[in-house]
XYZ file of C-alpha atoms in Angstrom:
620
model
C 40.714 4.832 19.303
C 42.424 2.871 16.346
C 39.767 3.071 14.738
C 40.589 6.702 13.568
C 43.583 5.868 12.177
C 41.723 2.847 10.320
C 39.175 5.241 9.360
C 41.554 8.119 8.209
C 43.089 5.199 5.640
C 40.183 3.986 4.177
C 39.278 7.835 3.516
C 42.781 8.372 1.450
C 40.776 9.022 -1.783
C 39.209 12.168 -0.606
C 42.170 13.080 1.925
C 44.363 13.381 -0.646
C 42.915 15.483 -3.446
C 41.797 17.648 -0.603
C 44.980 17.734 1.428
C 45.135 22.213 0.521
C 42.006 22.539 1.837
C 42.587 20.294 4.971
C 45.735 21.956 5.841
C 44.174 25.576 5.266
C 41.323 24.677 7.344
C 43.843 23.299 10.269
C 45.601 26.893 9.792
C 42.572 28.717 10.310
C 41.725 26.800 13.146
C 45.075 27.520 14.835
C 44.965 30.958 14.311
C 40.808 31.045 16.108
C 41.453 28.834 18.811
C 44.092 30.850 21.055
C 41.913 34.027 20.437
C 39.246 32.269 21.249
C 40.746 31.508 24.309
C 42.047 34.612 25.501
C 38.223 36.086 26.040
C 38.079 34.289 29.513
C 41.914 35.691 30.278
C 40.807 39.159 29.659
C 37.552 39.065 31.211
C 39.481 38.296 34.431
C 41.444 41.148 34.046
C 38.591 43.236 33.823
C 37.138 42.001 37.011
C 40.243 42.553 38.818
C 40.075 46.215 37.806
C 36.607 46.596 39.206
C 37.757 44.825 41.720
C 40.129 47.512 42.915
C 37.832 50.152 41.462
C 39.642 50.859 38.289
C 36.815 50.969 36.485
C 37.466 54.484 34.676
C 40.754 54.130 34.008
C 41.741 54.015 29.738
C 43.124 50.765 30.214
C 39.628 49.678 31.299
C 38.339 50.809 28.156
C 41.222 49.197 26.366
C 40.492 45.991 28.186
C 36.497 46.532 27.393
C 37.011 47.255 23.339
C 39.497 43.915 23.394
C 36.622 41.440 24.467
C 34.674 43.463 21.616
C 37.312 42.466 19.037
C 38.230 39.070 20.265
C 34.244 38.326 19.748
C 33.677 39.302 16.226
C 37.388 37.938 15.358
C 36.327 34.941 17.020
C 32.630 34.784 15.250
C 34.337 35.444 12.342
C 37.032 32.432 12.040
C 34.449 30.092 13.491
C 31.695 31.190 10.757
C 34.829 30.431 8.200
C 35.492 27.395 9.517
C 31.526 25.916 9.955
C 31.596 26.967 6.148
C 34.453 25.374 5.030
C 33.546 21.637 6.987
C 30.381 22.065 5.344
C 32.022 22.680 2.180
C 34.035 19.049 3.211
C 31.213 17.370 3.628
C 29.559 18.499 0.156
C 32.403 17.156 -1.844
C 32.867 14.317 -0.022
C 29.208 13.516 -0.796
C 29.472 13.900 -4.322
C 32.588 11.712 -5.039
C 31.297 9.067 -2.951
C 28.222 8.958 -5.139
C 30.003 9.417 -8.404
C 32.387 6.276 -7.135
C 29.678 4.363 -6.220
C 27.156 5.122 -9.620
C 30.350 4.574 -12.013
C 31.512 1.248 -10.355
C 27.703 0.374 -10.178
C 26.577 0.578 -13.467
C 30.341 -1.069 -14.753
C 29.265 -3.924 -12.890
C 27.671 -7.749 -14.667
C 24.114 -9.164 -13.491
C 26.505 -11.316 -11.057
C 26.774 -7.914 -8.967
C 23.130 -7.512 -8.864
C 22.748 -11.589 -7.276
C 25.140 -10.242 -4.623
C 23.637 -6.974 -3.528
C 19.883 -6.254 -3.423
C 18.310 -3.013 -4.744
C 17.914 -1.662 -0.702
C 21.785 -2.340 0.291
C 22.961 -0.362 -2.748
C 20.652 2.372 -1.841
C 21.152 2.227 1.934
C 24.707 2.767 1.313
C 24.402 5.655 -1.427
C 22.115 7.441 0.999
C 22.395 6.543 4.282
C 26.295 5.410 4.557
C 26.803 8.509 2.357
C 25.020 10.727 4.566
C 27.079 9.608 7.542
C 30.416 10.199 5.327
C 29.326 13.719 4.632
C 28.336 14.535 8.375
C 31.688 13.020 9.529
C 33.555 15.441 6.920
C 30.952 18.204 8.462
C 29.713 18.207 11.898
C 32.756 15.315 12.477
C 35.456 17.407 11.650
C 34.342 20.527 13.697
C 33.932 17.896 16.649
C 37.842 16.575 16.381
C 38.908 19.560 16.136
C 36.926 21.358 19.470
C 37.841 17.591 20.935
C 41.978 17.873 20.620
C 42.965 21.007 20.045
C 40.632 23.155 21.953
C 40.594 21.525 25.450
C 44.171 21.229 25.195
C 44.476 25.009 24.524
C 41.845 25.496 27.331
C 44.048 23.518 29.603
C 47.385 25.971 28.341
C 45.482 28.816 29.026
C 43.794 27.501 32.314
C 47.362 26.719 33.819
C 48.866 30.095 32.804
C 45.989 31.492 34.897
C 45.663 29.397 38.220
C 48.629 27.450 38.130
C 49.141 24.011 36.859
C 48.465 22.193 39.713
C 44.879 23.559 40.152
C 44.320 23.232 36.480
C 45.176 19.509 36.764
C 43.054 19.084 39.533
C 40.369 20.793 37.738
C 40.290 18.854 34.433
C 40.917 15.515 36.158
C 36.778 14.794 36.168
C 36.953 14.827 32.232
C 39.598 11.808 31.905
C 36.294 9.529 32.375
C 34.838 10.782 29.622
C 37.453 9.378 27.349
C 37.621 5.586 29.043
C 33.649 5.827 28.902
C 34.099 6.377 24.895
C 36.359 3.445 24.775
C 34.275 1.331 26.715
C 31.424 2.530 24.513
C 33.132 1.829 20.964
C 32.311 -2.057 20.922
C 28.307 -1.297 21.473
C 28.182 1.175 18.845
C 29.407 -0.904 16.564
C 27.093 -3.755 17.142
C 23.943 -1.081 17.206
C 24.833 0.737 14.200
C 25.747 -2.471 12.063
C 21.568 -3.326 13.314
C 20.658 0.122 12.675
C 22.271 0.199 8.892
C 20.388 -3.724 8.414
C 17.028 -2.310 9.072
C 17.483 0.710 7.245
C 18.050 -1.791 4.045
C 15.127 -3.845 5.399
C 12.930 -0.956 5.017
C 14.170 0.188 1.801
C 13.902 -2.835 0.358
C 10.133 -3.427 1.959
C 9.372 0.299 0.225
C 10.468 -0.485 -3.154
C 8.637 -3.643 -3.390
C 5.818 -1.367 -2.364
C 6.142 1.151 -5.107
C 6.722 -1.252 -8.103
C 4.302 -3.661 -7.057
C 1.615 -1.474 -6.465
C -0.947 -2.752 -9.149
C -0.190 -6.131 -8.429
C -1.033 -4.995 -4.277
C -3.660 -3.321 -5.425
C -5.333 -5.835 -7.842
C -5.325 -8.354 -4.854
C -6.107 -5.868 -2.169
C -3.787 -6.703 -0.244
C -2.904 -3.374 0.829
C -3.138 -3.408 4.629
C -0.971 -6.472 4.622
C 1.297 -4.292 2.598
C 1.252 -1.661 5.373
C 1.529 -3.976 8.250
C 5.328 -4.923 6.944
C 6.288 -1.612 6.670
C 4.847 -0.448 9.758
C 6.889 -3.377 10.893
C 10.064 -2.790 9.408
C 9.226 1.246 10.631
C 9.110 0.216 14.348
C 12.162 -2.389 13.872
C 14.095 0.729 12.454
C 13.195 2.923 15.297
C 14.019 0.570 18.186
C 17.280 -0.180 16.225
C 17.798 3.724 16.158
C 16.432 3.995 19.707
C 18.890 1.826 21.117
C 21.962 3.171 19.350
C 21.112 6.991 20.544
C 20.039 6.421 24.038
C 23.492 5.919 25.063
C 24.820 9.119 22.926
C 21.727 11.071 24.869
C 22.715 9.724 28.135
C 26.344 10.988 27.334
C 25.841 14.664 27.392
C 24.582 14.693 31.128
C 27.383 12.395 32.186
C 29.758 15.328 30.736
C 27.725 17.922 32.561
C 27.397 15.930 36.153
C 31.716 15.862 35.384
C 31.811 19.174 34.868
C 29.889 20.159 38.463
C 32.632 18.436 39.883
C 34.681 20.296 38.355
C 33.373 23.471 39.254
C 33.045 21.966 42.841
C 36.565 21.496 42.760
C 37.382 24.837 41.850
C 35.475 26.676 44.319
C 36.881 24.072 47.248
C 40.272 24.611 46.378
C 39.902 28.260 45.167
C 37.920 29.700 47.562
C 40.703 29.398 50.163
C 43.441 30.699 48.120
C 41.441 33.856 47.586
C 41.440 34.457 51.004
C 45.022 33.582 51.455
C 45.517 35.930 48.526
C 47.142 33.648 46.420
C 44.322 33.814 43.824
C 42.982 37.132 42.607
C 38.950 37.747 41.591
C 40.093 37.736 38.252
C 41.804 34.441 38.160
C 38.517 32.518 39.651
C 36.392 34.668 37.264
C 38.612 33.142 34.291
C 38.800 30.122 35.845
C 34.925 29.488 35.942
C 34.622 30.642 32.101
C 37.403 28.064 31.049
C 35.463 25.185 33.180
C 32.249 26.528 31.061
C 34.198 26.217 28.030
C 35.210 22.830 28.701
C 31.757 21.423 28.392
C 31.705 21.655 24.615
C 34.765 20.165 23.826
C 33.165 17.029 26.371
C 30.425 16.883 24.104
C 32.022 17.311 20.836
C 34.403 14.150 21.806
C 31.579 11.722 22.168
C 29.748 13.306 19.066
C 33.158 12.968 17.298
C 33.524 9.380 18.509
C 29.957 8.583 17.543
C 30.380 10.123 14.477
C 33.666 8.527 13.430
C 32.813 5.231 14.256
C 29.188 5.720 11.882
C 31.520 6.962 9.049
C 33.935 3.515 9.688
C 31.505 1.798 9.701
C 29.268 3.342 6.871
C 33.091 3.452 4.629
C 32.881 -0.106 5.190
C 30.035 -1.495 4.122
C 30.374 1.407 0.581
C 33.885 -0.524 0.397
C 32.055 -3.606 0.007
C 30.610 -2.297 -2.793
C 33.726 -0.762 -4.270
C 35.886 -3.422 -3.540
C 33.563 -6.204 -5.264
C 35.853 -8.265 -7.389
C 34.057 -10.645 -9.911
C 34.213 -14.030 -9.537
C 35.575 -14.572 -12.743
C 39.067 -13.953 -13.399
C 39.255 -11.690 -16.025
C 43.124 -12.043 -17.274
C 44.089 -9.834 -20.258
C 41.274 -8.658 -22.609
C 41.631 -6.777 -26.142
C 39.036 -4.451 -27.771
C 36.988 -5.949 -29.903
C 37.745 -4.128 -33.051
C 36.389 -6.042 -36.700
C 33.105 -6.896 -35.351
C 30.951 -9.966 -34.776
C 31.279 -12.272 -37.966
C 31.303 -15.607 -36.857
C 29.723 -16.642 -33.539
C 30.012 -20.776 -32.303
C 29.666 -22.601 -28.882
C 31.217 -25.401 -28.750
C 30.753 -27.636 -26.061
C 29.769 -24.870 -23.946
C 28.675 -25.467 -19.888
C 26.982 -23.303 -17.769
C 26.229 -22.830 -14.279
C 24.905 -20.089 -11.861
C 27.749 -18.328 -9.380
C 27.845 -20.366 -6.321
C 27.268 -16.865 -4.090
C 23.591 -16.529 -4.834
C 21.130 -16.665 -2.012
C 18.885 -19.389 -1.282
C 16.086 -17.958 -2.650
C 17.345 -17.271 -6.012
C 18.994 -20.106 -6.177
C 15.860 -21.877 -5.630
C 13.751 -19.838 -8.114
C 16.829 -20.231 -10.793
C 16.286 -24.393 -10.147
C 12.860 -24.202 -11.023
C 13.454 -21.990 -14.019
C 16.929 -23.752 -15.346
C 18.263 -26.565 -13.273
C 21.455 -24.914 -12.054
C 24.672 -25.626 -10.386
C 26.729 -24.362 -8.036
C 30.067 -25.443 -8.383
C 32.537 -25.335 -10.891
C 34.367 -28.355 -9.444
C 30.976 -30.305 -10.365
C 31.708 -29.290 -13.995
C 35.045 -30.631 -14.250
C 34.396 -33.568 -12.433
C 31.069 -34.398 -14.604
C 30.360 -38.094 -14.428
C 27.105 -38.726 -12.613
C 23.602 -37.964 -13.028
C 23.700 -35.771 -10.376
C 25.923 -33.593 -12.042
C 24.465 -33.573 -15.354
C 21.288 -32.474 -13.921
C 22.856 -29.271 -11.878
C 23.968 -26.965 -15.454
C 21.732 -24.512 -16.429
C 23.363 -25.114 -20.070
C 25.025 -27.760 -21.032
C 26.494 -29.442 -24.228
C 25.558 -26.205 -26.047
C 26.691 -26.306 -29.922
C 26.163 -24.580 -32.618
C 27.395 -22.039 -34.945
C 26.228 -18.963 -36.411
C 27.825 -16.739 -39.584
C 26.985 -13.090 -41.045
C 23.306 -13.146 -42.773
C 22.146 -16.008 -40.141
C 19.323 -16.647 -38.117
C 19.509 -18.906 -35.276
C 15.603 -19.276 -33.252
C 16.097 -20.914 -29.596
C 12.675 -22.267 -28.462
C 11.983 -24.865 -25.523
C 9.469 -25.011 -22.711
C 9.421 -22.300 -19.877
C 12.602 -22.720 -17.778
C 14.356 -24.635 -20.403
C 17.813 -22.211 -20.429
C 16.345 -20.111 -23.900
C 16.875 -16.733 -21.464
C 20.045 -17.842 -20.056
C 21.896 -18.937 -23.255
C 21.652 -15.744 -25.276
C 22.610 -13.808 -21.883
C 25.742 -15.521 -22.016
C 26.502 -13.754 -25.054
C 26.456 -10.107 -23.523
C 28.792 -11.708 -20.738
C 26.262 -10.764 -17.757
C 27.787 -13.846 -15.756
C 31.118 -15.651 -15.291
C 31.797 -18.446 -17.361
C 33.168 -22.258 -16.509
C 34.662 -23.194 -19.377
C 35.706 -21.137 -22.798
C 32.678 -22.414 -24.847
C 31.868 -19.402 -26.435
C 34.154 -18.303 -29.706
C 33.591 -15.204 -31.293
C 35.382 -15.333 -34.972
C 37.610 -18.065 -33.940
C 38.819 -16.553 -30.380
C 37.018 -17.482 -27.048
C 34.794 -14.415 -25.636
C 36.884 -14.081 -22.614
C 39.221 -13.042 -24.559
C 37.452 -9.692 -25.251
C 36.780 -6.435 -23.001
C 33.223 -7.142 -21.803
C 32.234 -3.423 -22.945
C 33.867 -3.716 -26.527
C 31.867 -6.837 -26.986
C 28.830 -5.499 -25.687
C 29.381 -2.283 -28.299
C 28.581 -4.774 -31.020
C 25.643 -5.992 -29.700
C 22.123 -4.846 -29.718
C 19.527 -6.687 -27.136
C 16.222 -6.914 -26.542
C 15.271 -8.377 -23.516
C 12.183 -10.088 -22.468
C 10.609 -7.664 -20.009
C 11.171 -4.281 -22.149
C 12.946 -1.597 -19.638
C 11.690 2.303 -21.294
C 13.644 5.771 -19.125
C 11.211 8.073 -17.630
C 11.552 10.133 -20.777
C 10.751 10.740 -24.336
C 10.314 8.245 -26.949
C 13.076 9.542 -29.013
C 15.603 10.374 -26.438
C 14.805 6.154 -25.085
C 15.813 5.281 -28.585
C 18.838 7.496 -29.144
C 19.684 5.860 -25.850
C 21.306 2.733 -27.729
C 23.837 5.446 -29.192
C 24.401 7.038 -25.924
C 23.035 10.080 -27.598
C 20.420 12.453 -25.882
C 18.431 15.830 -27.039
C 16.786 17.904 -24.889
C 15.742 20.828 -26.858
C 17.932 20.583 -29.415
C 16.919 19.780 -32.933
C 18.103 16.302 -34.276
C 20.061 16.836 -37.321
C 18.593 15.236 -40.664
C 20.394 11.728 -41.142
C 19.580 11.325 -37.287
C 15.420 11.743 -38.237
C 16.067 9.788 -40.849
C 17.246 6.555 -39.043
C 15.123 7.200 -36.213
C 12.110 6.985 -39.177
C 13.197 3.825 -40.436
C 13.810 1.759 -37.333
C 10.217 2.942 -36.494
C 9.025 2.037 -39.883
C 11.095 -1.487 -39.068
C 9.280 -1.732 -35.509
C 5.558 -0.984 -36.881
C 5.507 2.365 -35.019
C 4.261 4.568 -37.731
C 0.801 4.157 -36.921
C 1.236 4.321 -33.304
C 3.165 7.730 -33.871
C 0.407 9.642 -34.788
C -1.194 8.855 -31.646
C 1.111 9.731 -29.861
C 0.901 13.616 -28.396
C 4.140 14.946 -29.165
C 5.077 12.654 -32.016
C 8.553 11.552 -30.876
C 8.883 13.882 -27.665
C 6.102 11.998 -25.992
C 7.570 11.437 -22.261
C 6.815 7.516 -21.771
C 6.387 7.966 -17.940
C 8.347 5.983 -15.290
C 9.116 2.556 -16.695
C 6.926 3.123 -19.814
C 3.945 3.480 -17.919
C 2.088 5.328 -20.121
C 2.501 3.130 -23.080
C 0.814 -0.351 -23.896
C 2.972 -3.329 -23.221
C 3.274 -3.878 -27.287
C 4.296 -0.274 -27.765
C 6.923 -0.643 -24.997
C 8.110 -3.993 -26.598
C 8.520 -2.313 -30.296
C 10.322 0.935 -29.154
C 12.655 -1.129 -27.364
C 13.630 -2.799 -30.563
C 13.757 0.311 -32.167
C 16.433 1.451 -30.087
C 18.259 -1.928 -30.912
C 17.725 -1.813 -33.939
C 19.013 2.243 -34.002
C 22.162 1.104 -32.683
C 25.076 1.857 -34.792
C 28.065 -0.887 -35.264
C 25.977 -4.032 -33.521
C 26.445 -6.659 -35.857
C 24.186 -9.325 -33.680
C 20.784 -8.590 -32.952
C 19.202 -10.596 -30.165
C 15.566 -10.546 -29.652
C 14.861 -12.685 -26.233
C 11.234 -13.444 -27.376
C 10.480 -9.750 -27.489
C 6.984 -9.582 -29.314
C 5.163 -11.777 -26.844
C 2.931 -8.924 -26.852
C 1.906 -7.557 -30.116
C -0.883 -9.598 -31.964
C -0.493 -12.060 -35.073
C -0.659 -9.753 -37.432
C 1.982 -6.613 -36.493
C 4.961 -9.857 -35.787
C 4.537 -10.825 -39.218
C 4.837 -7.015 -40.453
C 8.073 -6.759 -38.016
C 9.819 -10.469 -39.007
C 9.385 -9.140 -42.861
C 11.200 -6.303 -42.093
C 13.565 -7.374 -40.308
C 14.456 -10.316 -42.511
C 14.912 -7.562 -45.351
C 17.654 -6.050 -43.316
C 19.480 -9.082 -41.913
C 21.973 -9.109 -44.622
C 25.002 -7.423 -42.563
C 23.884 -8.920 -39.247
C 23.748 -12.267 -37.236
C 20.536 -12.483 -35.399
C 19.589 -14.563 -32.273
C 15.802 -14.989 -31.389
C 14.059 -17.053 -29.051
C 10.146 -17.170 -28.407
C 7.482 -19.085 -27.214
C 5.469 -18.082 -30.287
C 6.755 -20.448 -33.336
C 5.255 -17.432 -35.866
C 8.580 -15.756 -35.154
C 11.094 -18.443 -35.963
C 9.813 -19.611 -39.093
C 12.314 -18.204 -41.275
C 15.173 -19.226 -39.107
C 18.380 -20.754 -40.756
C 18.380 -23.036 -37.548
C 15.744 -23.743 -34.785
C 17.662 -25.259 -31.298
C 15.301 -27.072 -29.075
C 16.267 -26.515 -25.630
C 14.792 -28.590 -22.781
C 16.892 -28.593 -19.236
C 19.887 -26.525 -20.945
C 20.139 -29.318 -23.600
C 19.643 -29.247 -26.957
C 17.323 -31.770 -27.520
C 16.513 -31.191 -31.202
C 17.141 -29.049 -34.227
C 16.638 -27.919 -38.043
C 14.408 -25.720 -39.913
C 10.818 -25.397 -39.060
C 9.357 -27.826 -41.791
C 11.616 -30.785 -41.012
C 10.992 -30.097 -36.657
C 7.388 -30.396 -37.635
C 7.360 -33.266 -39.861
C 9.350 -35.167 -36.805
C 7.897 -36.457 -33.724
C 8.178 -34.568 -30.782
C 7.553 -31.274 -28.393
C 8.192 -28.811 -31.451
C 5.076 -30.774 -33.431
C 3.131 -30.837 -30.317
C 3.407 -26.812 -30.314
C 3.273 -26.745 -34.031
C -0.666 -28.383 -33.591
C -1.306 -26.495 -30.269
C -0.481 -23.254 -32.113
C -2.462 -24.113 -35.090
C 0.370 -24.267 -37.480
C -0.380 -27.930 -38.524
């Protein structure tokens, strides 16, 4: 059973905050157990007095309104102490989540390559069940599992002797090699068990935000096939771990017969030798029926502690993740972004990323794997594996810089790097003369608004989606007047104004999971609203974020936004040259290279993919 102890140290966090309310619940227990125990002791008692027909007699009575007391005592300390586990198991729950949503949402997209959406939710719902059920149920069971039968046993050898008590509980010593025996399968089971559990939730969320795609292809019985399939591969997995806990409990009983067996061929003839009084066997029998419980609760506890190890495990995977990158000493980022350059900058993917992705990110950006291939960079080979590569430029205050290149050409992946979502190879990236790894990933990102590609909206109003930015949010309270204000003119900004008044509940207007309720232009435009609403981001990157709006409503949004680009330094890319126009600088990415640049007139006077585009979108 080392694995308690190992289980009891990874558990410190919540052991020691609680360690009052362990050691009160270990006093209370204490203090029920040896009453508990002394109901069989004066039960025999009372059948010795009937036995010699003192059944009238006051200390009869005495004897009668004892077992009384000791019952409700008893129901009383045990209804404390099912209360207070439960009470365990509740806050054990909660700081598990809390640990795991903080740490979560504190971690870079790197995180999110290493952990798919079903293992984090498998382990905030599933591991964390089994951590509250071990503080719970589990705690109840090691307690009834130690101290109890050894206070049976006390009591039991104060009654018959210790010799017969011995021989009695002897029958029960299998039950603990059979746990042992039993530890290395139940490991093995649960760790399948816990894998198909994230199988499944990973096979339901697919489901649920893929539906109109399923649905548009009717593919739906297909759908329901694989989670039919990944249903029945759960429930064998289940099946197999539980049919030796079920098979347990009559092993404990069949122990216990012989037990009682033993008893009544051992005791039998002392009560006719009259060495062993009606009383005694009475007792006797109760503390053998008492002993069945305590049988039980040690495999449940032994099940149940090696779930929670287990399950405390895999959440310390998540806990424990350490980024790849080395993060060294870091500063706040304090003046602002004033002056942004790469110089010479290299990129490739983290070398942990599955297969698949790795696969889909080759298609989209020729990546790497190595940064040993980046230092050692003399062969075609090598060249080819960067997602970015030879990356420079430079970008001041009042600047527009417009990244454009074919699909898969790195346009995504280079202003990403900015808001520090992977780990870098080299220190390529200088923001007002310092390298960004120099800077606290959140203080940088505090100066940054972004718009990505595919715009994310809360399941919640318009207004509160927007404050978001600020990490502001009303409910029912009023917004205050320079709040309105702002909120007004990034709308005016994001050509919402006409949209507003078709909207039910003007600003309050719930959006519905993901922005369902909204067109895909309205989504894209209040998602740069809430850039745009942020307070203190000095660059503004738009990742081709009007792809859908038509012709007409871009131009109204560039004009604005080229009125108020004074203060700010502003990265766009997009496939649609309409937006890039006015840029200071246009990069030309192909395979993570920059294969050309300039302003839009001289790019379209010159030979080459940006003039192709320029005739295929009708601006030659």
């Amino acid at each position: 059973m080392s694995f308690i102890p190992a289980y009891l140290r990874s558990l410190r966090w919540f052991l020691h905050p609680e360690a009052k309310r362990f050691r009160l619940y270990f006093l209370i227990a204490l203090i029920e157990l040896p009453i508990t125990v002394q109901l069989p002791r004066l039960i025999g008692v009372i059948a010795d007095q009937l036995s010699r027909g003192e059944g009238e007699q006051t200390s009869f009575l005495l004897n009668i309104t004892g077992c009384f007391l000791l019952i409700v005592i008893s129901y009383t300390l045990m209804n404390l102490l099912c209360r207070t586990q439960g009470l365990f198991g509740i806050f054990i729950r909660r700081r598990a989540l809390s640990r795991l949503y903080r740490h979560t949402l504190a971690q870079r997209r790197v995180f999110f390559d290493e952990f798919s959406d079903g293992e984090i939710l498998t382990r905030a719902s599933s591991d964390v069940d089994n951590l509250q059920e071990a503080m719970g149920y589990g705690l109840i069971c090691v307690v009834d599992a130690t101290l109890y039968p050894a206070t049976i046993f006390i009591s039991l050898a104060m009654t018959v002797g210790i010799g017969l008590a011995a021989t009695i509980v002897l029958p029960i010593v299998p039950v603990i090699f059979l746990g042992f025996l039993m530890n290395r399968f139940w490991d093995r089971s649960f760790h399948a068990q816990q894998e198909a559990y994230e199988n499944l939730s990973d096979e339901v969320l697919e489901g649920i935000q893929g539906i109109r795609v399923v649905r548009a292809y009717h593919v739906e019985a297909r759908k329901n096939t694989q989670f039919a399939e990944a249903v029945i591969d759960l429930r064998k997995k289940k099946f197999i771990y539980r049919i030796w806990a079920v098979c347990f409990w009559p092993f404990c009983s069949m122990l216990l017969l012989i037990s009682y067996i033993a008893l009544f061929l051992i005791g039998l003839p002392m009560m006719n030798q009259g060495l062993l009084s009606v009383g005694q066997m009475t007792s006797a029998l109760f503390y053998i029926a008492s002993l069945q419980w305590p049988a039980v609760c040690l495999s449940d506890a032994l099940l149940v502690a090696k779930k929670a190890l287990e399950s405390m495990n895999r959440i310390d995977e998540v806990l424990n993740y350490k980024d790849p990158e080395i993060e060294g000493d870091t500063k706040a980022l304090t003046e602002g972004i004033h002056r942004l350059r790469f110089r010479d900058f290299h990129f490739s993917y983290p070398r942990h990323l599955s297969e698949i992705e790795r696969k889909q990110h080759s298609e989209e950006n020729r990546q790497t794997t190595t940064v040993e291939r980046l230092q050692t960079n003399c062969s075609k080979e090598a060249e080819a594996a960067f997602a970015l590569e030879g990356i420079n430029f430079e970008l001041r205050t009042g600047q527009t810089i417009a990244v454009v290149g074919p699909v898969g050409s790195g346009k995504s992946t280079l202003l990403q790097q900015l808001l520090r979502l992977y780990p870098m190879d080299n220190e390529g990236i200088e923001i007002n003369g310092e390298a960004i790894q120099h800077f606290e990933p959140n203080s940088l990102r505090s100066h940054i608004a972004y718009v990505p590609q595919n715009s994310f909206l809360f399941s919640d109003s318009i207004q509160n989606n927007i404050f978001f930015s600020d990490g502001l949010r009303f409910g029912d309270e009023e917004v205050r007047p320079e709040q309105q204000k702002r909120l007004e003119e990034v709308f005016t900004i994001a050509d919402l104004e006409e949209d507003l008044e078709q909207f039910p509940d003007s600003y309050r207007t719930q959006t519905g999971e993901r922005g369902i309720s909204l067109s895909g232009g309205q989504k894209q435009r209040i998602s740069l609203a809430r850039a745009l609403y942020k307070q203190g981001a000095e660059l503004l990157i738009l990742d081709d974020c009007l792809s859908a709006v038509d012709g007409s409503t871009e131009a109204r949004i560039l004009e604005q936004l080229k009125q108020i680009n004074e203060g700010r330094l502003m990265m766009v890319a997009a496939h649609r040259f309409s937006a890039v126009l006015n840029a200071d600088e246009i990069l030309v990415l192909d395979h993570g290279r920059i294969v050309d640049r300039g302003r839009h007139a001289e790019l379209a006077d010159r030979p080459g993919w940006y003039q192709d585009q320029c005739k295929i979108q009708g601006l030659l």
